[in-house]
Amino acid sequence: MIFLYYKPLKNKLPKKLISQNNITMSNEIAIELKSITKKFKDLTAVNKLDLKIFKGEYIALLGPNGAGKTTLVEMIEGVGKPDSGEIKILGLDWKKNETEIKQKLGFSFQETKLIDKITVLETLNLFASFYKKQEKVNYALLATNLESKKNTFTVNLSGGQRQRLALSIALLHEPEILILDEPTTGLDPTARREIWNILFSLKQKGLTLILTTHYMEEAEYLCDRIMIMNQGKFIAEGTLDSLLKKNKMGERIEFSLKTNLKFEKFSFKGLKKFSYDEKTKSGFLEVIDIVSTLPIFLKFLSSKKIKLENLICRKMTLDDLFLNLTGRRLDA
Ligand SMILES: Nc1ncnc2c1ncn2[C@@H]1O[C@H](COP(=O)(O)OP(=O)(O)OP(=O)(O)O)[C@@H](O)[C@H]1O
Ligand SMILES: [Mg+2]
């Protein structure tokens, strides 16, 4: 199989959604963290983090299991308390302004516990009664495309519908800031895309979003800024392109061969890294530019009369960057 994947993901998305990503953000600060730290006994789960998030900005916290994402967002949500540091939400402080913050902030947990034998509508009515926002139930149903499911027991919802109901609950009081902890983990691509579309239309209304995720394409597609987290620290931040550029991430050619070959003194201009495993007859080249280096590689194989089994050409991804920075994969 010869597979040339060389288009950035955004080129594959419907144009309408792409244009929605060009919302201008305000320079007013929605959330400010100063040196936030949280320890669990000897483990520092969140380590002196600073962050400013602007109104209207969509931020992704991307990192592997145990990176500290949930610990961090739960402190912003007022669910957990930092050991030290300062959290300001729209200039307000959890200690002094709890009621005001609760009006402005909506969130959903990594796992949402729902009551099985009540319907979607009854669930929303129940949560709306806590907020005294009964009139917003229809808005929340519509915003998350759950109208047709309003009389379904929550136990009978699909994974994607459950996540949309969790989102619906978080939206009941029309918050200015939304925090979602892995809203699409375990969902199939269609269900994931439905959530993305909902979050896209909420961006039009000026919502500020923090989203934790393990999926780089989700971070890339939805968010203005990506914060890569590992062991309680931000280890890189920026847009996907700026992250890859800043870290001098080039492009990658992966291949396998029909017959083995000794790559002795294999080197040429533009080749940053080369690896070949004789056992699997496969390897990769990290190059500055595929277009100029691929012909050199193919010519070399041809001169040795070697045939390709597989060839994949692609841009480096956040996953490659993460591996370079930490020696671990994002999904590890
Ligand atoms: N209540 C707790 N008591 C002790 N340790 C905890 C507690 N909560 C989290 N931790 C530890 O803190 C670290 C960060 O956990 P956290 O849940 O924030 O990671 P995460 O990035 O959300 O991971 P995941 O992607 O798996 O959800 C982990 O090592 C975890 O075991
Ligand atoms: Mg988590």
mmCIF file of C-alpha atoms and ligand atoms in Angstrom:
data_model
loop_
_atom_site.group_PDB
_atom_site.id
_atom_site.type_symbol
_atom_site.label_atom_id
_atom_site.label_comp_id
_atom_site.label_asym_id
_atom_site.label_seq_id
_atom_site.Cartn_x
_atom_site.Cartn_y
_atom_site.Cartn_z
ATOM 1 C CA MET A 1 0.000 0.000 0.000
ATOM 2 C CA ILE A 2 1.334 3.420 -0.884
ATOM 3 C CA PHE A 3 -0.331 6.120 1.150
ATOM 4 C CA LEU A 4 0.564 9.758 0.861
ATOM 5 C CA TYR A 5 -1.049 11.716 3.656
ATOM 6 C CA TYR A 6 0.096 15.237 3.363
ATOM 7 C CA LYS A 7 -2.878 17.485 3.930
ATOM 8 C CA PRO A 8 -3.401 19.285 7.205
ATOM 9 C CA LEU A 9 -6.569 17.995 8.877
ATOM 10 C CA LYS A 10 -8.390 21.306 8.463
ATOM 11 C CA ASN A 11 -8.445 20.852 4.673
ATOM 12 C CA LYS A 12 -10.701 17.851 5.184
ATOM 13 C CA LEU A 13 -13.314 19.719 7.179
ATOM 14 C CA PRO A 14 -16.444 21.419 5.841
ATOM 15 C CA LYS A 15 -15.704 25.019 4.875
ATOM 16 C CA LYS A 16 -18.502 26.414 7.014
ATOM 17 C CA LEU A 17 -16.887 25.118 10.173
ATOM 18 C CA ILE A 18 -13.438 26.322 9.228
ATOM 19 C CA SER A 19 -14.626 29.887 8.751
ATOM 20 C CA GLN A 20 -16.222 29.765 12.183
ATOM 21 C CA ASN A 21 -12.800 29.169 13.647
ATOM 22 C CA ASN A 22 -11.747 32.674 12.694
ATOM 23 C CA ILE A 23 -13.617 34.312 15.540
ATOM 24 C CA THR A 24 -11.645 37.159 16.995
ATOM 25 C CA MET A 25 -10.969 36.860 20.663
ATOM 26 C CA SER A 26 -11.222 39.653 23.142
ATOM 27 C CA ASN A 27 -8.185 40.793 25.093
ATOM 28 C CA GLU A 28 -10.185 40.673 28.328
ATOM 29 C CA ILE A 29 -9.091 37.901 30.628
ATOM 30 C CA ALA A 30 -11.630 35.176 31.406
ATOM 31 C CA ILE A 31 -9.428 32.994 33.607
ATOM 32 C CA GLU A 32 -6.111 33.717 35.249
ATOM 33 C CA LEU A 33 -4.030 31.175 37.127
ATOM 34 C CA LYS A 34 -0.985 32.203 39.114
ATOM 35 C CA SER A 35 1.421 29.544 40.321
ATOM 36 C CA ILE A 36 -1.290 26.950 41.010
ATOM 37 C CA THR A 37 0.009 23.904 42.845
ATOM 38 C CA LYS A 38 -1.747 20.758 44.069
ATOM 39 C CA LYS A 39 -0.078 17.849 45.821
ATOM 40 C CA PHE A 40 -1.406 14.439 46.787
ATOM 41 C CA LYS A 41 1.033 13.330 49.492
ATOM 42 C CA ASP A 42 4.416 13.074 47.688
ATOM 43 C CA LEU A 43 2.955 13.507 44.238
ATOM 44 C CA THR A 44 2.788 17.008 42.757
ATOM 45 C CA ALA A 45 -0.164 16.624 40.392
ATOM 46 C CA VAL A 46 -0.167 20.306 39.354
ATOM 47 C CA ASN A 47 3.104 22.157 39.643
ATOM 48 C CA LYS A 48 3.167 25.990 39.816
ATOM 49 C CA LEU A 49 1.056 26.596 36.731
ATOM 50 C CA ASP A 50 0.465 30.050 35.287
ATOM 51 C CA LEU A 51 -2.115 30.618 32.583
ATOM 52 C CA LYS A 52 -4.179 33.463 31.141
ATOM 53 C CA ILE A 53 -7.220 32.591 29.063
ATOM 54 C CA PHE A 54 -8.957 35.342 27.114
ATOM 55 C CA LYS A 55 -12.702 35.795 26.697
ATOM 56 C CA GLY A 56 -13.897 33.881 23.651
ATOM 57 C CA GLU A 57 -10.801 31.723 23.573
ATOM 58 C CA TYR A 58 -10.990 27.941 23.181
ATOM 59 C CA ILE A 59 -8.140 26.205 25.018
ATOM 60 C CA ALA A 60 -7.227 22.519 24.859
ATOM 61 C CA LEU A 61 -5.384 20.776 27.677
ATOM 62 C CA LEU A 62 -3.742 17.857 25.987
ATOM 63 C CA GLY A 63 -1.756 15.236 27.829
ATOM 64 C CA PRO A 64 -1.456 11.546 28.688
ATOM 65 C CA ASN A 65 -3.053 9.747 31.643
ATOM 66 C CA GLY A 66 -2.016 11.256 34.947
ATOM 67 C CA ALA A 67 -0.695 14.511 33.422
ATOM 68 C CA GLY A 68 -2.798 16.552 35.889
ATOM 69 C CA LYS A 69 -5.542 17.773 33.529
ATOM 70 C CA THR A 70 -8.509 16.795 35.710
ATOM 71 C CA THR A 71 -6.800 18.024 38.879
ATOM 72 C CA LEU A 72 -6.242 21.396 37.224
ATOM 73 C CA VAL A 73 -9.716 21.871 35.746
ATOM 74 C CA GLU A 74 -11.391 20.770 38.975
ATOM 75 C CA MET A 75 -9.569 23.544 40.828
ATOM 76 C CA ILE A 76 -10.796 26.090 38.270
ATOM 77 C CA GLU A 77 -14.316 24.666 38.722
ATOM 78 C CA GLY A 78 -14.041 25.171 42.494
ATOM 79 C CA VAL A 79 -14.390 21.404 43.046
ATOM 80 C CA GLY A 80 -10.804 20.985 44.219
ATOM 81 C CA LYS A 81 -8.736 23.496 46.154
ATOM 82 C CA PRO A 82 -5.162 24.391 45.264
ATOM 83 C CA ASP A 83 -2.498 24.060 47.966
ATOM 84 C CA SER A 84 -1.096 27.376 46.801
ATOM 85 C CA GLY A 85 -1.549 29.919 44.038
ATOM 86 C CA GLU A 86 -4.372 32.105 42.818
ATOM 87 C CA ILE A 87 -7.343 31.479 40.520
ATOM 88 C CA LYS A 88 -9.340 34.386 39.089
ATOM 89 C CA ILE A 89 -12.465 33.772 37.030
ATOM 90 C CA LEU A 90 -13.700 36.903 35.233
ATOM 91 C CA GLY A 91 -11.795 38.784 37.917
ATOM 92 C CA LEU A 92 -13.623 36.911 40.687
ATOM 93 C CA ASP A 93 -12.312 34.700 43.462
ATOM 94 C CA TRP A 94 -13.885 31.388 44.600
ATOM 95 C CA LYS A 95 -13.434 32.325 48.278
ATOM 96 C CA LYS A 96 -15.265 35.655 48.029
ATOM 97 C CA ASN A 97 -17.520 35.365 44.968
ATOM 98 C CA GLU A 98 -18.751 31.766 44.844
ATOM 99 C CA THR A 99 -22.358 32.629 43.893
ATOM 100 C CA GLU A 100 -21.347 34.947 41.033
ATOM 101 C CA ILE A 101 -18.807 32.466 39.657
ATOM 102 C CA LYS A 102 -21.383 29.661 39.691
ATOM 103 C CA GLN A 103 -23.649 31.778 37.472
ATOM 104 C CA LYS A 104 -20.889 32.272 34.924
ATOM 105 C CA LEU A 105 -19.219 28.871 34.849
ATOM 106 C CA GLY A 106 -20.553 25.584 33.494
ATOM 107 C CA PHE A 107 -18.694 22.279 33.506
ATOM 108 C CA SER A 108 -18.965 18.564 33.048
ATOM 109 C CA PHE A 109 -16.870 15.932 34.813
ATOM 110 C CA GLN A 110 -14.759 13.252 33.169
ATOM 111 C CA GLU A 111 -17.481 10.762 34.111
ATOM 112 C CA THR A 112 -21.099 11.852 34.384
ATOM 113 C CA LYS A 113 -23.373 9.918 36.696
ATOM 114 C CA LEU A 114 -26.972 10.095 35.461
ATOM 115 C CA ILE A 115 -30.116 8.671 37.028
ATOM 116 C CA ASP A 116 -31.016 5.731 34.762
ATOM 117 C CA LYS A 117 -34.784 5.597 34.994
ATOM 118 C CA ILE A 118 -35.655 9.187 34.295
ATOM 119 C CA THR A 119 -35.851 10.773 30.870
ATOM 120 C CA VAL A 120 -33.566 13.342 29.267
ATOM 121 C CA LEU A 121 -36.188 16.046 29.835
ATOM 122 C CA GLU A 122 -36.720 15.049 33.478
ATOM 123 C CA THR A 123 -32.941 15.086 34.007
ATOM 124 C CA LEU A 124 -32.682 18.601 32.599
ATOM 125 C CA ASN A 125 -35.696 19.771 34.612
ATOM 126 C CA LEU A 126 -34.089 18.382 37.758
ATOM 127 C CA PHE A 127 -30.800 20.215 37.175
ATOM 128 C CA ALA A 128 -32.639 23.369 36.070
ATOM 129 C CA SER A 129 -34.502 23.388 39.393
ATOM 130 C CA PHE A 130 -31.131 23.603 41.198
ATOM 131 C CA TYR A 131 -30.245 26.669 39.170
ATOM 132 C CA LYS A 132 -33.831 28.000 39.166
ATOM 133 C CA LYS A 133 -33.497 28.192 35.361
ATOM 134 C CA GLN A 134 -36.484 26.132 34.212
ATOM 135 C CA GLU A 135 -36.976 28.375 31.190
ATOM 136 C CA LYS A 136 -33.559 27.346 29.822
ATOM 137 C CA VAL A 137 -34.358 23.643 29.437
ATOM 138 C CA ASN A 138 -35.500 24.071 25.832
ATOM 139 C CA TYR A 139 -32.437 26.130 24.989
ATOM 140 C CA ALA A 140 -30.155 23.398 26.401
ATOM 141 C CA LEU A 141 -32.048 20.651 24.521
ATOM 142 C CA LEU A 142 -31.822 22.540 21.239
ATOM 143 C CA ALA A 143 -28.192 23.576 21.672
ATOM 144 C CA THR A 144 -27.167 19.928 22.016
ATOM 145 C CA ASN A 145 -29.554 18.414 19.420
ATOM 146 C CA LEU A 146 -31.322 16.322 22.025
ATOM 147 C CA GLU A 147 -34.895 17.380 21.319
ATOM 148 C CA SER A 148 -35.816 14.104 19.625
ATOM 149 C CA LYS A 149 -34.480 12.194 22.654
ATOM 150 C CA LYS A 150 -36.192 14.216 25.349
ATOM 151 C CA ASN A 151 -38.545 11.380 26.367
ATOM 152 C CA THR A 152 -35.865 8.664 26.313
ATOM 153 C CA PHE A 153 -34.634 7.161 29.615
ATOM 154 C CA THR A 154 -31.019 8.178 30.171
ATOM 155 C CA VAL A 155 -30.073 4.485 30.515
ATOM 156 C CA ASN A 156 -31.078 3.999 26.861
ATOM 157 C CA LEU A 157 -28.920 6.795 25.462
ATOM 158 C CA SER A 158 -25.875 6.050 23.315
ATOM 159 C CA GLY A 159 -22.424 7.144 24.541
ATOM 160 C CA GLY A 160 -22.528 10.235 22.350
ATOM 161 C CA GLN A 161 -26.044 11.150 23.500
ATOM 162 C CA ARG A 162 -25.006 10.770 27.145
ATOM 163 C CA GLN A 163 -22.109 13.143 26.559
ATOM 164 C CA ARG A 164 -24.457 15.585 24.849
ATOM 165 C CA LEU A 165 -26.777 15.394 27.850
ATOM 166 C CA ALA A 166 -23.826 16.137 30.156
ATOM 167 C CA LEU A 167 -23.063 19.120 27.923
ATOM 168 C CA SER A 168 -26.707 20.151 28.006
ATOM 169 C CA ILE A 169 -26.677 20.126 31.821
ATOM 170 C CA ALA A 170 -23.515 22.271 31.811
ATOM 171 C CA LEU A 171 -25.221 24.765 29.487
ATOM 172 C CA LEU A 172 -28.492 25.092 31.443
ATOM 173 C CA HIS A 173 -27.611 28.436 32.984
ATOM 174 C CA GLU A 174 -26.021 29.770 29.748
ATOM 175 C CA PRO A 175 -22.551 30.097 31.267
ATOM 176 C CA GLU A 176 -19.909 32.426 29.827
ATOM 177 C CA ILE A 177 -17.186 29.871 30.488
ATOM 178 C CA LEU A 178 -17.459 26.153 29.861
ATOM 179 C CA ILE A 179 -15.040 23.489 31.090
ATOM 180 C CA LEU A 180 -15.330 19.991 29.661
ATOM 181 C CA ASP A 181 -13.206 17.104 30.882
ATOM 182 C CA GLU A 182 -12.696 14.652 28.013
ATOM 183 C CA PRO A 183 -16.135 15.164 26.458
ATOM 184 C CA THR A 184 -15.466 12.815 23.531
ATOM 185 C CA THR A 185 -13.340 10.028 25.009
ATOM 186 C CA GLY A 186 -14.537 6.642 23.805
ATOM 187 C CA LEU A 187 -16.987 8.080 21.254
ATOM 188 C CA ASP A 188 -17.042 7.030 17.614
ATOM 189 C CA PRO A 189 -16.012 9.631 14.999
ATOM 190 C CA THR A 190 -19.618 10.607 14.169
ATOM 191 C CA ALA A 191 -20.602 11.178 17.795
ATOM 192 C CA ARG A 192 -17.348 13.053 18.355
ATOM 193 C CA ARG A 193 -18.040 15.258 15.331
ATOM 194 C CA GLU A 194 -21.537 16.056 16.676
ATOM 195 C CA ILE A 195 -20.018 17.368 19.906
ATOM 196 C CA TRP A 196 -17.442 19.361 17.926
ATOM 197 C CA ASN A 197 -20.212 20.979 15.845
ATOM 198 C CA ILE A 198 -22.087 21.997 19.001
ATOM 199 C CA LEU A 199 -18.944 23.509 20.495
ATOM 200 C CA PHE A 200 -18.265 25.329 17.243
ATOM 201 C CA SER A 201 -21.654 27.011 17.241
ATOM 202 C CA LEU A 202 -21.215 27.998 20.887
ATOM 203 C CA LYS A 203 -17.994 29.775 19.888
ATOM 204 C CA GLN A 204 -20.115 32.094 17.751
ATOM 205 C CA LYS A 205 -21.808 33.279 20.922
ATOM 206 C CA GLY A 206 -18.495 34.263 22.519
ATOM 207 C CA LEU A 207 -18.229 31.316 24.901
ATOM 208 C CA THR A 208 -14.839 30.641 26.512
ATOM 209 C CA LEU A 209 -13.897 26.961 26.611
ATOM 210 C CA ILE A 210 -11.372 24.770 28.377
ATOM 211 C CA LEU A 211 -11.411 21.252 27.084
ATOM 212 C CA THR A 212 -9.231 18.371 28.194
ATOM 213 C CA THR A 213 -8.523 15.706 25.645
ATOM 214 C CA HIS A 214 -6.211 12.924 24.536
ATOM 215 C CA TYR A 215 -7.034 13.571 20.889
ATOM 216 C CA MET A 216 -4.690 15.903 19.088
ATOM 217 C CA GLU A 217 -7.097 16.289 16.159
ATOM 218 C CA GLU A 218 -9.791 17.496 18.579
ATOM 219 C CA ALA A 219 -7.417 20.058 20.061
ATOM 220 C CA GLU A 220 -6.305 21.135 16.610
ATOM 221 C CA TYR A 221 -9.784 21.357 15.142
ATOM 222 C CA LEU A 222 -11.592 23.120 17.970
ATOM 223 C CA CYS A 223 -9.119 25.197 19.872
ATOM 224 C CA ASP A 224 -7.290 28.479 19.404
ATOM 225 C CA ARG A 225 -4.497 27.385 21.703
ATOM 226 C CA ILE A 226 -3.169 24.021 22.797
ATOM 227 C CA MET A 227 -1.498 23.555 26.168
ATOM 228 C CA ILE A 228 0.479 20.314 26.293
ATOM 229 C CA MET A 229 0.627 19.005 29.821
ATOM 230 C CA ASN A 230 2.885 16.385 31.348
ATOM 231 C CA GLN A 231 3.602 15.567 35.002
ATOM 232 C CA GLY A 232 1.787 18.637 36.307
ATOM 233 C CA LYS A 233 3.549 21.128 34.008
ATOM 234 C CA PHE A 234 2.792 22.819 30.704
ATOM 235 C CA ILE A 235 5.605 21.621 28.475
ATOM 236 C CA ALA A 236 4.557 23.469 25.310
ATOM 237 C CA GLU A 237 1.802 25.814 24.152
ATOM 238 C CA GLY A 238 0.548 27.449 20.984
ATOM 239 C CA THR A 239 -1.384 26.657 17.833
ATOM 240 C CA LEU A 240 -0.542 23.335 16.203
ATOM 241 C CA ASP A 241 1.517 25.021 13.462
ATOM 242 C CA SER A 242 3.431 27.234 15.874
ATOM 243 C CA LEU A 243 4.126 24.282 18.179
ATOM 244 C CA LEU A 244 5.498 22.199 15.355
ATOM 245 C CA LYS A 245 7.504 25.101 13.925
ATOM 246 C CA LYS A 246 8.884 26.197 17.291
ATOM 247 C CA ASN A 247 10.066 22.677 17.998
ATOM 248 C CA LYS A 248 11.530 22.336 14.510
ATOM 249 C CA MET A 249 9.317 19.368 13.715
ATOM 250 C CA GLY A 250 9.773 18.484 10.055
ATOM 251 C CA GLU A 251 8.001 15.867 8.003
ATOM 252 C CA ARG A 252 8.099 12.107 8.077
ATOM 253 C CA ILE A 253 8.438 9.320 5.539
ATOM 254 C CA GLU A 254 7.569 5.873 6.890
ATOM 255 C CA PHE A 255 8.275 2.809 4.810
ATOM 256 C CA SER A 256 8.556 -0.940 4.711
ATOM 257 C CA LEU A 257 10.431 -2.968 2.118
ATOM 258 C CA LYS A 258 9.695 -6.209 0.295
ATOM 259 C CA THR A 259 13.297 -7.384 0.805
ATOM 260 C CA ASN A 260 15.884 -6.426 3.380
ATOM 261 C CA LEU A 261 18.538 -3.826 2.739
ATOM 262 C CA LYS A 262 21.661 -2.679 4.559
ATOM 263 C CA PHE A 263 21.487 1.115 4.851
ATOM 264 C CA GLU A 264 25.211 1.718 5.267
ATOM 265 C CA LYS A 265 26.298 5.386 5.460
ATOM 266 C CA PHE A 266 22.818 6.439 4.413
ATOM 267 C CA SER A 267 22.728 10.192 4.758
ATOM 268 C CA PHE A 268 21.932 13.216 2.625
ATOM 269 C CA LYS A 269 21.157 16.919 2.977
ATOM 270 C CA GLY A 270 17.754 17.549 4.551
ATOM 271 C CA LEU A 271 17.663 14.208 6.428
ATOM 272 C CA LYS A 272 17.275 14.896 10.157
ATOM 273 C CA LYS A 273 16.806 11.386 11.477
ATOM 274 C CA PHE A 274 16.803 7.895 10.008
ATOM 275 C CA SER A 275 15.859 4.564 11.487
ATOM 276 C CA TYR A 276 15.552 1.088 9.981
ATOM 277 C CA ASP A 277 14.708 -2.234 11.629
ATOM 278 C CA GLU A 278 15.931 -5.290 9.716
ATOM 279 C CA LYS A 279 13.520 -7.596 11.589
ATOM 280 C CA THR A 280 10.383 -5.798 10.408
ATOM 281 C CA LYS A 281 12.005 -4.476 7.213
ATOM 282 C CA SER A 282 10.551 -1.100 8.090
ATOM 283 C CA GLY A 283 11.817 2.308 9.074
ATOM 284 C CA PHE A 284 11.329 6.048 8.872
ATOM 285 C CA LEU A 285 13.021 9.221 7.738
ATOM 286 C CA GLU A 286 12.500 12.561 9.445
ATOM 287 C CA VAL A 287 13.149 15.229 6.863
ATOM 288 C CA ILE A 288 12.898 18.976 6.531
ATOM 289 C CA ASP A 289 10.884 18.757 3.329
ATOM 290 C CA ILE A 290 9.258 15.645 1.856
ATOM 291 C CA VAL A 291 8.940 17.034 -1.661
ATOM 292 C CA SER A 292 12.681 17.455 -2.118
ATOM 293 C CA THR A 293 13.811 14.379 -0.170
ATOM 294 C CA LEU A 294 11.359 11.677 -1.250
ATOM 295 C CA PRO A 295 12.818 11.454 -4.797
ATOM 296 C CA ILE A 296 16.312 10.986 -3.304
ATOM 297 C CA PHE A 297 15.072 8.135 -1.125
ATOM 298 C CA LEU A 298 13.154 6.470 -3.971
ATOM 299 C CA LYS A 299 16.134 6.800 -6.313
ATOM 300 C CA PHE A 300 18.340 5.171 -3.686
ATOM 301 C CA LEU A 301 15.940 2.203 -3.355
ATOM 302 C CA SER A 302 15.686 1.914 -7.113
ATOM 303 C CA SER A 303 19.497 1.862 -7.468
ATOM 304 C CA LYS A 304 19.520 -1.139 -5.067
ATOM 305 C CA LYS A 305 16.611 -2.764 -6.951
ATOM 306 C CA ILE A 306 14.527 -2.791 -3.774
ATOM 307 C CA LYS A 307 10.718 -2.664 -3.922
ATOM 308 C CA LEU A 308 8.492 -0.915 -1.402
ATOM 309 C CA GLU A 309 5.812 -2.724 0.596
ATOM 310 C CA ASN A 310 4.388 0.428 2.232
ATOM 311 C CA LEU A 311 5.087 4.140 2.040
ATOM 312 C CA ILE A 312 3.466 6.833 4.153
ATOM 313 C CA CYS A 313 4.398 10.490 3.851
ATOM 314 C CA ARG A 314 2.996 12.841 6.456
ATOM 315 C CA LYS A 315 3.491 16.012 8.399
ATOM 316 C CA MET A 316 4.623 15.602 11.976
ATOM 317 C CA THR A 317 1.797 15.603 14.482
ATOM 318 C CA LEU A 318 1.403 16.722 18.072
ATOM 319 C CA ASP A 319 1.851 13.084 18.993
ATOM 320 C CA ASP A 320 5.312 13.090 17.374
ATOM 321 C CA LEU A 321 6.087 16.350 19.158
ATOM 322 C CA PHE A 322 4.947 14.888 22.451
ATOM 323 C CA LEU A 323 7.101 11.817 21.902
ATOM 324 C CA ASN A 324 10.093 14.068 21.147
ATOM 325 C CA LEU A 325 9.499 16.179 24.257
ATOM 326 C CA THR A 326 8.785 13.418 26.743
ATOM 327 C CA GLY A 327 9.688 10.052 25.257
ATOM 328 C CA ARG A 328 6.027 9.023 25.703
ATOM 329 C CA ARG A 329 3.062 8.894 23.356
ATOM 330 C CA LEU A 330 -0.014 11.026 24.071
ATOM 331 C CA ASP A 331 -2.262 7.989 24.409
ATOM 332 C CA ALA A 332 0.159 6.228 26.766
HETATM 333 N N1 LIG B 1 -7.627 12.330 44.909
HETATM 334 C C1 LIG B 1 -6.409 11.915 44.562
HETATM 335 N N2 LIG B 1 -5.595 11.314 45.452
HETATM 336 C C2 LIG B 1 -4.357 10.925 45.125
HETATM 337 N N3 LIG B 1 -3.814 11.079 43.897
HETATM 338 C C3 LIG B 1 -4.574 11.671 42.967
HETATM 339 C C4 LIG B 1 -5.915 12.112 43.240
HETATM 340 N N4 LIG B 1 -6.430 12.657 42.114
HETATM 341 C C5 LIG B 1 -5.470 12.558 41.176
HETATM 342 N N5 LIG B 1 -4.361 11.971 41.684
HETATM 343 C C6 LIG B 1 -3.097 11.720 40.958
HETATM 344 O O1 LIG B 1 -2.678 12.948 40.378
HETATM 345 C C7 LIG B 1 -2.132 12.725 39.081
HETATM 346 C C8 LIG B 1 -2.906 13.554 38.067
HETATM 347 O O2 LIG B 1 -4.191 12.980 37.925
HETATM 348 P P1 LIG B 1 -5.300 13.592 36.975
HETATM 349 O O3 LIG B 1 -6.553 12.832 37.194
HETATM 350 O O4 LIG B 1 -5.331 15.055 37.178
HETATM 351 O O5 LIG B 1 -4.675 13.287 35.535
HETATM 352 P P2 LIG B 1 -5.347 13.459 34.102
HETATM 353 O O6 LIG B 1 -4.364 14.221 33.273
HETATM 354 O O7 LIG B 1 -6.707 13.984 34.218
HETATM 355 O O8 LIG B 1 -5.356 11.944 33.575
HETATM 356 P P3 LIG B 1 -6.456 11.197 32.630
HETATM 357 O O9 LIG B 1 -6.076 11.552 31.233
HETATM 358 O O10 LIG B 1 -6.189 9.747 32.915
HETATM 359 O O11 LIG B 1 -7.825 11.622 33.024
HETATM 360 C C9 LIG B 1 -2.202 11.239 38.833
HETATM 361 O O12 LIG B 1 -0.958 10.665 39.129
HETATM 362 C C10 LIG B 1 -3.277 10.753 39.801
HETATM 363 O O13 LIG B 1 -3.052 9.429 40.197
HETATM 364 MG MG MG B 2 -8.554 13.282 33.725
#
